[in-house]
Coordinates of C-alpha atoms in Angstrom, one line a residue:
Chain A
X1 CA 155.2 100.5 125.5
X2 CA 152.6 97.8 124.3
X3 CA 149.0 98.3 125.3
X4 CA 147.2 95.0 126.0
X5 CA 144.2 94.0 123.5
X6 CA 141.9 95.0 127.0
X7 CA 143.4 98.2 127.8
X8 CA 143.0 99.0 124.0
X9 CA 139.3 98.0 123.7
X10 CA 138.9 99.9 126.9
X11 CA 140.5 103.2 125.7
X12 CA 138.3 102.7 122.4
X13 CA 135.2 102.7 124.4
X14 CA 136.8 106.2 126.4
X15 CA 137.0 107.8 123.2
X16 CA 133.2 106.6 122.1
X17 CA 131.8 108.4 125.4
X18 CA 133.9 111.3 125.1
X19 CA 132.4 112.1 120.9
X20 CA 129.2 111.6 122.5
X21 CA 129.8 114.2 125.7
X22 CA 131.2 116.9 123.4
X23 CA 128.0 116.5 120.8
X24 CA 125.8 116.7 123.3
X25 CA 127.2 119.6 124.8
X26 CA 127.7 121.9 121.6
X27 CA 124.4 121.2 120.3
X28 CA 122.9 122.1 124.2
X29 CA 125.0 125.5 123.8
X30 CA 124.3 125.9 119.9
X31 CA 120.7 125.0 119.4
X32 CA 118.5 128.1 119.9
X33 CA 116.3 126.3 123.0
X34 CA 113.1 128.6 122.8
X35 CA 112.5 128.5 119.4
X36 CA 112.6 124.6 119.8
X37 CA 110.1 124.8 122.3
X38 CA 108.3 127.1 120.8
X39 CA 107.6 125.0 117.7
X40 CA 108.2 121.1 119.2
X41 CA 106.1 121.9 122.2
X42 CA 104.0 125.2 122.2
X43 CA 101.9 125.1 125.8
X44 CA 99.3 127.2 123.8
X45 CA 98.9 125.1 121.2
X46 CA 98.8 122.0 123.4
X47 CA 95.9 123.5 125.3
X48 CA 94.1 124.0 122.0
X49 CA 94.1 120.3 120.9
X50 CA 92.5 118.7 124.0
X51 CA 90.2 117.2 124.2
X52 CA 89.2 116.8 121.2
X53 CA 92.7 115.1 119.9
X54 CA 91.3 112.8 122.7
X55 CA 87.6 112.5 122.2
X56 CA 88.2 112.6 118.4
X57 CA 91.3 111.9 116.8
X58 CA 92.2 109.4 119.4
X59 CA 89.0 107.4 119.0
X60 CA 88.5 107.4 115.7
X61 CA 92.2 106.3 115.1
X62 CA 91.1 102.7 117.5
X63 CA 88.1 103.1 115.8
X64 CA 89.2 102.5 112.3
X65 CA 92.1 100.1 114.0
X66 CA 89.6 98.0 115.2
X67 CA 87.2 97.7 112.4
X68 CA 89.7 96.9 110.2
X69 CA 91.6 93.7 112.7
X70 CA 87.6 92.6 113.3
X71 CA 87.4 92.0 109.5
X72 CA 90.8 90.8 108.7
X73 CA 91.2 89.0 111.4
X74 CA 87.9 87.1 110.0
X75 CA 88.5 87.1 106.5
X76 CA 92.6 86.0 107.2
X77 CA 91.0 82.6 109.3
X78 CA 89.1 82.0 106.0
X79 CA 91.8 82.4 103.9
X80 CA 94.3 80.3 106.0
X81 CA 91.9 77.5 106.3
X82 CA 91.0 78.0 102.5
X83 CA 94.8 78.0 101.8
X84 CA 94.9 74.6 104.1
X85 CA 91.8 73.1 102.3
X86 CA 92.2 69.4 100.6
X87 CA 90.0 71.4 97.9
X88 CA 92.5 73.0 95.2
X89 CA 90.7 75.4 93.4
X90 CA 90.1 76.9 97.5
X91 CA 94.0 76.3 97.9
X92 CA 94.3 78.8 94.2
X93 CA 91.9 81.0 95.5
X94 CA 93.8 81.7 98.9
X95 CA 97.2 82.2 97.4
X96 CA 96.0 84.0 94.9
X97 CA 94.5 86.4 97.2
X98 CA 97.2 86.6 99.6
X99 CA 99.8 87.0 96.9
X100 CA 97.9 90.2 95.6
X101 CA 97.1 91.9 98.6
X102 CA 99.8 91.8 100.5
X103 CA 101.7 93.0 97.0
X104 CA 100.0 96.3 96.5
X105 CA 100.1 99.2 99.2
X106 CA 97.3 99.7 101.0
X107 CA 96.9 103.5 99.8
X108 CA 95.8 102.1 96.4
X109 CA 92.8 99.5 97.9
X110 CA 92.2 102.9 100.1
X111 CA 91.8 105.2 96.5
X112 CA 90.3 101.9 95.1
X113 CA 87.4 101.6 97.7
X114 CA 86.5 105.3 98.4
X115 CA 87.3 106.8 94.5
X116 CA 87.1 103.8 92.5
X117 CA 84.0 101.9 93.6
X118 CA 82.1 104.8 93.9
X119 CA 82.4 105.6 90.5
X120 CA 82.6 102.4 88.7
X121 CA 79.4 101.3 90.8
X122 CA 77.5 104.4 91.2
X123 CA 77.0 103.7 95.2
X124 CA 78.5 105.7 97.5
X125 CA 80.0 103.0 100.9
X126 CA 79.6 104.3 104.1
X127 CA 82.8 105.9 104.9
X128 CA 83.5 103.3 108.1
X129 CA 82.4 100.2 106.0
X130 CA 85.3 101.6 103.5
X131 CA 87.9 102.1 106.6
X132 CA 87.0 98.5 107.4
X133 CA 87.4 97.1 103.7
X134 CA 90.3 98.9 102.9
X135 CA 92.3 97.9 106.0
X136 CA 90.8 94.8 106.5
X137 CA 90.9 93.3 102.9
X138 CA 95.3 93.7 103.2
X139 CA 95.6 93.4 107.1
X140 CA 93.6 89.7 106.0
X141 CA 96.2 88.3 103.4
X142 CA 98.9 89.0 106.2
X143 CA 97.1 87.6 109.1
X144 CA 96.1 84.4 106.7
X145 CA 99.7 83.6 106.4
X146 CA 100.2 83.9 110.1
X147 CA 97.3 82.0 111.0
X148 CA 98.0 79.5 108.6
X149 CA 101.7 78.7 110.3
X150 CA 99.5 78.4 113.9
X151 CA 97.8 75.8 112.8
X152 CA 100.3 74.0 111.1
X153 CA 102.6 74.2 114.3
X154 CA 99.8 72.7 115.5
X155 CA 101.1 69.2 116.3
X156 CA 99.8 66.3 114.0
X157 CA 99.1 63.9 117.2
X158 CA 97.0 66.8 118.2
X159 CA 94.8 65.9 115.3
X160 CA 94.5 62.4 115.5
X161 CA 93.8 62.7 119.0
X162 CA 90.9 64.3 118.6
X163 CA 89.8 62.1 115.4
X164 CA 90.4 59.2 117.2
X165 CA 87.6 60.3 120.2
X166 CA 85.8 60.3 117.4
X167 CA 85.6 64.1 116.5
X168 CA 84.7 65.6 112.7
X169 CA 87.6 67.0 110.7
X170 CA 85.6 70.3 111.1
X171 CA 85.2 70.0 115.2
X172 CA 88.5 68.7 115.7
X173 CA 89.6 72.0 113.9
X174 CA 87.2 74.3 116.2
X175 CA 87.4 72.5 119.5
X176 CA 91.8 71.4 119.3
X177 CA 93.5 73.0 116.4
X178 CA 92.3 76.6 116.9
X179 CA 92.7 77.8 119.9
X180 CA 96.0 76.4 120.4
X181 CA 97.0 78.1 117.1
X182 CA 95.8 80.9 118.3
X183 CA 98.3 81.1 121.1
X184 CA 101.0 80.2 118.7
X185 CA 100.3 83.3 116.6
X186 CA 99.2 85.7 119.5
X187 CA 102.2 87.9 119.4
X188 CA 102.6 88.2 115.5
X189 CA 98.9 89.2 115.6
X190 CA 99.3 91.9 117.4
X191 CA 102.9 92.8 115.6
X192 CA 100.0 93.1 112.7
X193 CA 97.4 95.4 115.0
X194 CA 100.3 98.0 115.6
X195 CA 100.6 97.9 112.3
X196 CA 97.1 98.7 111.2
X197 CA 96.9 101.5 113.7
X198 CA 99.5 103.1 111.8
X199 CA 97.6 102.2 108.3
X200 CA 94.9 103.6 109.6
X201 CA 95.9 107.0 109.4
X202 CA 95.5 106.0 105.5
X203 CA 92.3 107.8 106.2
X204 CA 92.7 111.2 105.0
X205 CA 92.8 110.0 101.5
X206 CA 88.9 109.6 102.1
X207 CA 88.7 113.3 102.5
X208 CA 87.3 113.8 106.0
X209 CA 85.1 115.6 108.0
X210 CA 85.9 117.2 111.6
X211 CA 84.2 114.4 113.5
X212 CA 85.8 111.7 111.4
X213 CA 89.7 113.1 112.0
X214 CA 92.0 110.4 113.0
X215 CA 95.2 111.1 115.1
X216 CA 97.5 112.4 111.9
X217 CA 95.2 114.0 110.2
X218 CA 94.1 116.2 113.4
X219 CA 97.6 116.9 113.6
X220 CA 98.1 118.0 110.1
X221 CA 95.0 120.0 110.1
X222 CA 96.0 121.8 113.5
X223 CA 99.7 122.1 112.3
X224 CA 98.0 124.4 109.4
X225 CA 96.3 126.6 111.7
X226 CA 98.9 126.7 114.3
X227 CA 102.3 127.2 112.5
X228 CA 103.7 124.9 115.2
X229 CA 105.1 121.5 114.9
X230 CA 103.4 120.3 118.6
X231 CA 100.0 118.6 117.3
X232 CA 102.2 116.7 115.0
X233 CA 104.5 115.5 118.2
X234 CA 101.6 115.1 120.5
X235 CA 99.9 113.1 117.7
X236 CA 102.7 111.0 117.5
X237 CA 103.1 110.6 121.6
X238 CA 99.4 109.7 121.5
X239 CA 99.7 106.6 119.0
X240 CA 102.4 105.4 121.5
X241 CA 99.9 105.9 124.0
X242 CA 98.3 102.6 121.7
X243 CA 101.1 100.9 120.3
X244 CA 103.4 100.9 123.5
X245 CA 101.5 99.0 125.5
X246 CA 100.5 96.8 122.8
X247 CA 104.1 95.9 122.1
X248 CA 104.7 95.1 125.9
X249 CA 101.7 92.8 125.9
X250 CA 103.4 91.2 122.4
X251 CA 106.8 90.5 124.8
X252 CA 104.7 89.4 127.9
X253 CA 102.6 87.1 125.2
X254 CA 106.1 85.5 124.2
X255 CA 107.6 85.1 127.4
X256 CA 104.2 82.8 128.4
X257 CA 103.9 80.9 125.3
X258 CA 107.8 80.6 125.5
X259 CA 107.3 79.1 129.6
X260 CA 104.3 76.8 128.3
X261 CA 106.2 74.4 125.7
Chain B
X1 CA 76.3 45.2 126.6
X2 CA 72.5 44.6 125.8
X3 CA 71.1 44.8 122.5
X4 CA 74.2 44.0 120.9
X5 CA 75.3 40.8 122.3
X6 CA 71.8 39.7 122.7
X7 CA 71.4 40.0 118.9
X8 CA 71.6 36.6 116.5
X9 CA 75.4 35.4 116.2
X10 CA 76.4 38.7 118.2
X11 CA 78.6 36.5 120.4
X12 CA 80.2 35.2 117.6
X13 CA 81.8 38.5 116.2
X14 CA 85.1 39.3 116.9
X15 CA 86.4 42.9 118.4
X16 CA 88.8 43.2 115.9
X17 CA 88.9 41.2 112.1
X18 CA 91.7 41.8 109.9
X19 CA 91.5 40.2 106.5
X20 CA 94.4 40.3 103.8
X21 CA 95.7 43.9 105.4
X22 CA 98.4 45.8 102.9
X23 CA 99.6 49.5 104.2
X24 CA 102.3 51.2 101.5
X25 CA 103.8 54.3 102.3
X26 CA 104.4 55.4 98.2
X27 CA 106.8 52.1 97.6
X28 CA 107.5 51.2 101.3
X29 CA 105.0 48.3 102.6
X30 CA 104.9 48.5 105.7
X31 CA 102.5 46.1 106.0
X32 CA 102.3 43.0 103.7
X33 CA 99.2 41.1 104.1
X34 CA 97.8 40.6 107.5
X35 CA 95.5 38.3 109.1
X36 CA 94.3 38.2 112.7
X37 CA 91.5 38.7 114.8
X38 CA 91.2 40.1 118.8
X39 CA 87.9 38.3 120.4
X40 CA 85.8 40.3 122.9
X41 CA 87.5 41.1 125.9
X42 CA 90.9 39.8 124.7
X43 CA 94.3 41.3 125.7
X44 CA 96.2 40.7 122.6
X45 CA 99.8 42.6 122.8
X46 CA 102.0 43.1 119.6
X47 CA 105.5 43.3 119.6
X48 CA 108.1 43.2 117.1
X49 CA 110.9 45.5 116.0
X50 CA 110.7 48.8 115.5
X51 CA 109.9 49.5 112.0
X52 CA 107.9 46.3 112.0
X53 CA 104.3 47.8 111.3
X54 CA 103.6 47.2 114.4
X55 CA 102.1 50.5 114.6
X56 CA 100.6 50.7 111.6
X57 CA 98.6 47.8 112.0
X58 CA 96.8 49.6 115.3
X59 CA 96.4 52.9 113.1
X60 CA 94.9 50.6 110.9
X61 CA 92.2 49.9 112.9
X62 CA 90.9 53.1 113.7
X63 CA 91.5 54.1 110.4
X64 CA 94.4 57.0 111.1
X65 CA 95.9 55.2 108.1
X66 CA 93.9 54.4 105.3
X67 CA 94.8 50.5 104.4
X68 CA 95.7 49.7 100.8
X69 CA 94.2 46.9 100.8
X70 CA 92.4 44.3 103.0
X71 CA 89.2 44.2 105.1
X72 CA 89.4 45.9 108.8
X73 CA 86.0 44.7 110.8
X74 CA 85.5 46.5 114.3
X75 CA 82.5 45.0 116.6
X76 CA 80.7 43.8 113.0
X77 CA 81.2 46.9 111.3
X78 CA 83.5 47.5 108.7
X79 CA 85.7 49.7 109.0
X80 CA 86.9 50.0 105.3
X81 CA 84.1 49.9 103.8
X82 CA 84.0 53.4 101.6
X83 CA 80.4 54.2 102.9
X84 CA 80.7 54.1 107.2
X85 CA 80.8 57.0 109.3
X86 CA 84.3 56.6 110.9
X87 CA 83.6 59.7 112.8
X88 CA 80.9 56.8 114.6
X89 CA 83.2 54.2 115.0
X90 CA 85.9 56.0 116.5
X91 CA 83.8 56.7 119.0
X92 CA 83.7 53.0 120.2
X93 CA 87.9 52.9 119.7
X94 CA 89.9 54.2 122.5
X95 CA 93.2 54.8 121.6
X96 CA 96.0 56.0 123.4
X97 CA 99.3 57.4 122.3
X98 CA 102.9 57.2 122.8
X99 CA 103.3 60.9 122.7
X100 CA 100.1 60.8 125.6
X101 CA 98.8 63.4 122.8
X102 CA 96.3 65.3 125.4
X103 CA 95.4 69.4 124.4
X104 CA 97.8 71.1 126.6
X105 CA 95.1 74.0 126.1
X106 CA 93.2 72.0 128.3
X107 CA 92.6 71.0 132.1
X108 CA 92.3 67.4 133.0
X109 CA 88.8 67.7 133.2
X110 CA 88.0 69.4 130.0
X111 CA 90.7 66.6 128.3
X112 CA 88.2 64.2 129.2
X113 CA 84.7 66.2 128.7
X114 CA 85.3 67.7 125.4
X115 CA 84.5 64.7 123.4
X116 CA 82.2 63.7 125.3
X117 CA 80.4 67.0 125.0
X118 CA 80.8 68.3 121.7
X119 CA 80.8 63.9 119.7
X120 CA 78.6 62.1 122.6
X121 CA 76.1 65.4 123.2
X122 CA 76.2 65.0 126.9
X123 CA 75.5 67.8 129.4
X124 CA 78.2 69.1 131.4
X125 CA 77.1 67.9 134.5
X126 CA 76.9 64.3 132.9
X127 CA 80.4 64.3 131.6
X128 CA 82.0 66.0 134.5
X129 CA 80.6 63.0 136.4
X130 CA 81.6 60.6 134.3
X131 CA 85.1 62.4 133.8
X132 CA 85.5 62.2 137.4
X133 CA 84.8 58.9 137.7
X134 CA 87.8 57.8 135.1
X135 CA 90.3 60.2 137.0
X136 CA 89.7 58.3 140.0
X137 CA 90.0 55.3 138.4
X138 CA 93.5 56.0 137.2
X139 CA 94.5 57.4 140.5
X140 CA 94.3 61.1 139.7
X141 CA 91.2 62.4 141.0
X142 CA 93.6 65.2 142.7
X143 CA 94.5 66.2 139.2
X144 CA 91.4 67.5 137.6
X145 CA 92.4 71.1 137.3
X146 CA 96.0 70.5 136.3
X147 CA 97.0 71.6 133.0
X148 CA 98.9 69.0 130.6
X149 CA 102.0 70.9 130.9
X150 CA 102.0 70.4 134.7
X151 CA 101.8 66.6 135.0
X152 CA 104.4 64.2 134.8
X153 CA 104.4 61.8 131.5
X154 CA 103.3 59.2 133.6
X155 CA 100.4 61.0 134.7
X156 CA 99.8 62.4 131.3
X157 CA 99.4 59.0 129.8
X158 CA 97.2 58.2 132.6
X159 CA 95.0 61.2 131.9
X160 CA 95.0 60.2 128.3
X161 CA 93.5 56.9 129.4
X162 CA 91.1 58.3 131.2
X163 CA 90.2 60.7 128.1
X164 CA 90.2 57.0 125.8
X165 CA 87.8 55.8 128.7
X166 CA 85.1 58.6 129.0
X167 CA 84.0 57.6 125.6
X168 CA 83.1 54.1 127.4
X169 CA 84.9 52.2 124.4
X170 CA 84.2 48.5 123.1
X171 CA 88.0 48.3 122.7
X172 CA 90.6 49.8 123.5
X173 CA 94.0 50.6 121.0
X174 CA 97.7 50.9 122.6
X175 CA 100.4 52.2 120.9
X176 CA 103.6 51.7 122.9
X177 CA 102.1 53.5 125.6
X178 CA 104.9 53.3 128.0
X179 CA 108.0 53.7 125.5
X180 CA 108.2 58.2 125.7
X181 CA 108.2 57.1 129.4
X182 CA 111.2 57.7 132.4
X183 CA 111.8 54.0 134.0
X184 CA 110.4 54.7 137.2
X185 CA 107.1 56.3 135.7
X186 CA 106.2 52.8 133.9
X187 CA 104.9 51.1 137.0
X188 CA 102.3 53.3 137.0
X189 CA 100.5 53.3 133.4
X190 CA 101.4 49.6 133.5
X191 CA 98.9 48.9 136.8
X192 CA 96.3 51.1 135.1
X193 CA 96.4 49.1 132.1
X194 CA 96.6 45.9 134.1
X195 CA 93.7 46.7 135.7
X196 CA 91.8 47.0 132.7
X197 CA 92.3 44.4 131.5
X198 CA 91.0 42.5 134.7
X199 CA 87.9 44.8 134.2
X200 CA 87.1 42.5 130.7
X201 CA 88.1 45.6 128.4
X202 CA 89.4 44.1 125.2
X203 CA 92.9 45.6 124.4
X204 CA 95.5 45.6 121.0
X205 CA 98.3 46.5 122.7
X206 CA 101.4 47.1 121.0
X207 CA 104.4 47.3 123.5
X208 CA 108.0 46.9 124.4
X209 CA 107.3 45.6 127.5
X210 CA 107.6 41.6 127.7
X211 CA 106.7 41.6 131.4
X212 CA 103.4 42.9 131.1
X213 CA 102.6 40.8 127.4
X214 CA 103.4 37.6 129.4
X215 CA 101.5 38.5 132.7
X216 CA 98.3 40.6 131.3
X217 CA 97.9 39.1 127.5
X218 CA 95.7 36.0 126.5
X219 CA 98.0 36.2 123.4
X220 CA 101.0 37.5 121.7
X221 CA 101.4 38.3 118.1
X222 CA 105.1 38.4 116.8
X223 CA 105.7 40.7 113.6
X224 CA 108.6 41.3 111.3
X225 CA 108.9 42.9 108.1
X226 CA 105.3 43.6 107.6
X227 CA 103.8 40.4 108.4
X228 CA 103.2 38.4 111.4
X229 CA 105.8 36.0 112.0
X230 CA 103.7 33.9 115.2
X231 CA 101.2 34.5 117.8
X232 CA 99.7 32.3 120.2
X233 CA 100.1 32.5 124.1
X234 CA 102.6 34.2 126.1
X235 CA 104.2 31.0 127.1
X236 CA 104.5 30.1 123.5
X237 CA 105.8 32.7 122.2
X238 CA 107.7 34.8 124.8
X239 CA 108.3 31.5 126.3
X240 CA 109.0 29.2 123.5
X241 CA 109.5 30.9 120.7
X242 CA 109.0 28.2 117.5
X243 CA 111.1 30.9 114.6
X244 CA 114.6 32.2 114.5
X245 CA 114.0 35.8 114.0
X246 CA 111.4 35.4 117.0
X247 CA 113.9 34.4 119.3
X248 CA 116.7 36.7 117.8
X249 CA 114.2 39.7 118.3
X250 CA 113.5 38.4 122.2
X251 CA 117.3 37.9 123.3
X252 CA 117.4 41.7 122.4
X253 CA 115.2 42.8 124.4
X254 CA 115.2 40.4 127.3
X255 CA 119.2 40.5 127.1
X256 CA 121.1 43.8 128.3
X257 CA 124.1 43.1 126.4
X258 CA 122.4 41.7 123.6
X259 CA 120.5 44.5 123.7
X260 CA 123.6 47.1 123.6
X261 CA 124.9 44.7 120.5
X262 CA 121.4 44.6 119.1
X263 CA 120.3 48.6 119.0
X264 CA 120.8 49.5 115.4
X265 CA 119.2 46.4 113.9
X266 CA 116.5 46.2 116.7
X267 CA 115.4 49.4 117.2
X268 CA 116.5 51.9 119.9
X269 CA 113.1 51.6 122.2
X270 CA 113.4 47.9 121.7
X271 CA 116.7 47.9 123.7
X272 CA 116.3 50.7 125.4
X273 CA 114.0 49.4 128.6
X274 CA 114.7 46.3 130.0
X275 CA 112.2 44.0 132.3
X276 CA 111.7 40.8 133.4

């Protein structure tokens, strides 16, 4: 008897389901249910970690987030009109800096800034001016590049428009370029903010102490004292608490600017 | 219109004074030596095929492209001279575009305020008023709030007037202005510019459209291969053409079939609208 290439595909796709239904099932009948719960999801240990995994670790972790995308989103619109600049030695300085910093992991400009500096220098940074350099000086090199496409999506007419009304290179930049390139790059920008908020749990190299704890390092610290595995899932539920929504807004973002052109 | 044309010889100065103009584009001239002038509230229109320099000539004048060689005078000042302020004499150039070219980040309104706000200094109210006025005068006072992405081109092109207009130019710069157009949206920009032109605003115009050359110009200027072949009035040279590749250039375009036959070597916007 021949089977059609349909009824084949279709009998595939049976067998698929039915693997899945008997995995399911023997690891629901296997898997020893309270000691799961007991270390994934502990209601006593939940009830120790708030608020403060709130109050603290929560804040501090958009804290730190937001100090370092203030600066790097700053220092990456320098760069990216430094890297666009009819000035070479601004055009070598920009790649130059974007090449390294996006080349090293952020850890090392972490040690670098709290160990190294420190020591070199003999001054002691403030331990949020740190946070902000050491996130900010690699989220910048990224966000340059980003930027640096926006504007050159930027049509040229756009441009000449605005020179021929008789605007400055420089105010034809501010007042047209920008803030359309800007909405070109909205959604990669924030691709870049969820990715800071997870750098930022680079943190705990600084050594910290109990009102500076971020979201993973309040979860490794109450994992020690707990025995349990639940402040490490509840830490991780609570940056999805940030980064979710921020990845919705990055869809909604490309669905406008998609509509607009 | 006060201290300038009152001043010695002011009347005398031309809008537009184009001496021994070169444009290369690395070892394509585009343009090979022009010479022309547009008096004060002349409608001069350009045509030619595409590829012509047509173009590049207007760009010329506002200095979007940097001549090779030659003089460019605007109103008595030069425009090529190393040491002007461009930035200043743009001001006094309108220009619009084929691709209409407003900031789609924009409203209407603010299309037509921004210069005048952040080049001209003037106060919000002051430009709003002014702003207002020019939408009107194109026919789109109803339009002020619309976004660029919201109009039709027709509309968009009449906004980008407007934006040219707010400035309150000496002269005004067209380049093709109607050729990114549908055929029934033409009428339209056409009337504007029509009515400009009745208004005394001298106009370069550089167009596809031989209806409104031989109705609206006071002269036509003919241009092949980087020079200008003829110019003198419409009836001359729309009319009468006195060279070969004038009248070879004007059968294509005034001609249907001639233009079907004629699209590759004439230019596909040449051929592509057709009105008499």
């Amino acid at each position: 008897m021949s089977v059609s290439k349909r009824q084949r595909a279709r009998i595939i796709r049976g067998v698929q389901y039915g693997v899945l239904v008997v995995a399911v099932v023997v690891f629901a009948l296997v898997a020893d249910w309270h000691q799961l719960r007991m270390a994934f999801f502990d209601v006593g240990v939940v009830k120790a970690l708030f608020p403060e995994i709130i109050t603290t670790a929560l804040v501090n972790t958009v804290l730190y987030t937001l100090l370092g995308f203030g600066f790097g989103l700053a220092l990456g619109l320098v760069l990216a009109l430094m890297r666009l600049s009819s000035v070479p030695p601004y055009r070598w300085i920009a790649i130059t800096y974007i090449e390294f910093f996006r080349g090293i992991p952020c850890l090392l400009v972490f040690i670098a800034l709290g160990f190294g500096v420190p020591l070199a220098f003999e001054v002691a940074l403030d331990m949020n001016v740190t946070v902000m350099l050491s996130l900010g000086l690699v989220g910048a090199a990224y966000m340059a590049e980003t930027i640096r496409a926006g504007i050159q999506a930027v049509p040229k007419g756009q441009t000449e428009a605005a020179r021929s009304l008789g605007m400055s290179h420089g105010r034809a930049m501010v007042s047209i370029v920008i803030p359309q390139a800007f909405r070109i790059v909205l959604p990669p920008l924030t691709n870049e903010l969820i990715l800071l908020t997870k750098d930022s749990s680079l943190v705990y190299l600084l050594g910290l102490s109990l009102s500076q704890f971020e979201l993973a390092n309040f979860g490794r610290d109450a994992l020690n004292e707990h025995k349990s595995l639940t402040p490490i899932l509840i830490a991780g539920l609570l940056y999805l608490v940030i980064t979710l929504p921020l990845g919705q807004l990055v869809r909604r973002l490309e669905a406008r600017t998609a509509k607009a052109r | 219109m006060t201290a300038e044309t009152t001043a010695p010889g002011a009347a005398a100065v031309n809008a537009i004074e184009v001496r021994g103009l070169r444009k290369a584009f690395g070892d394509l001239e585009v343009l090979r030596g022009i010479d022309f002038s547009v008096a004060r509230g002349e409608v001069v229109c350009v045509i030619g095929p595409s590829g012509s320099g047509k173009s590049t000539l207007l760009r010329c004048v506002n200095l979007l492209e940097e001549p090779s060689a030659g003089r460019v005078t605007v109103a008595g000042t030069e425009v090529t001279d190393p040491d002007v302020d461009i930035d200043r004499v743009r001001r006094r150039i309108g220009m619009v575009f084929q691709a209409f070219n407003l900031f789609p980040h924009l409203s209407a309104l603010e299309n037509l305020t921004i210069a005048q706000r952040r080049v001209l200094g003037r106060d919000r109210a002051e430009a709003e008023r002014i702003a207002r006025a020019n939408l009107e005068r194109v026919g789109l006072s109803d339009k002020e709030a619309a976004y660029p992405a919201q109009l039709s081109g027709g509309q968009q092109q009449r906004v980008a007037i407007a934006r040219a207009l707010s400035m309150e130019p000496e002269l005004m710069l067209f380049d093709e202005p109607t050729s990114a157009l549908d055929p029934e949206l033409v009428g339209d920009v056409l009337a504007v510019m029509r009515g400009l032109a009745q208004d005394g605003m001298t106009m370069l115009v550089v167009t596809h459209e031989m209806s409104f050359a031989r109705e609206v110009a006071d002269r036509v200027v003919f241009m092949d291969g980087g020079v200008i072949v003829e110019e003198g009035t419409p009836e001359q040279v729309v009319g009468a053409p006195q060279h070969e590749r004038t009248r070879t250039f004007l059968a294509r375009v005034l001609d249907p079939a001639a233009a079907e036959v004629g699209e590759v070597a004439g230019g596909g916007a040449a051929g592509r609208r057709v009105d008499r």
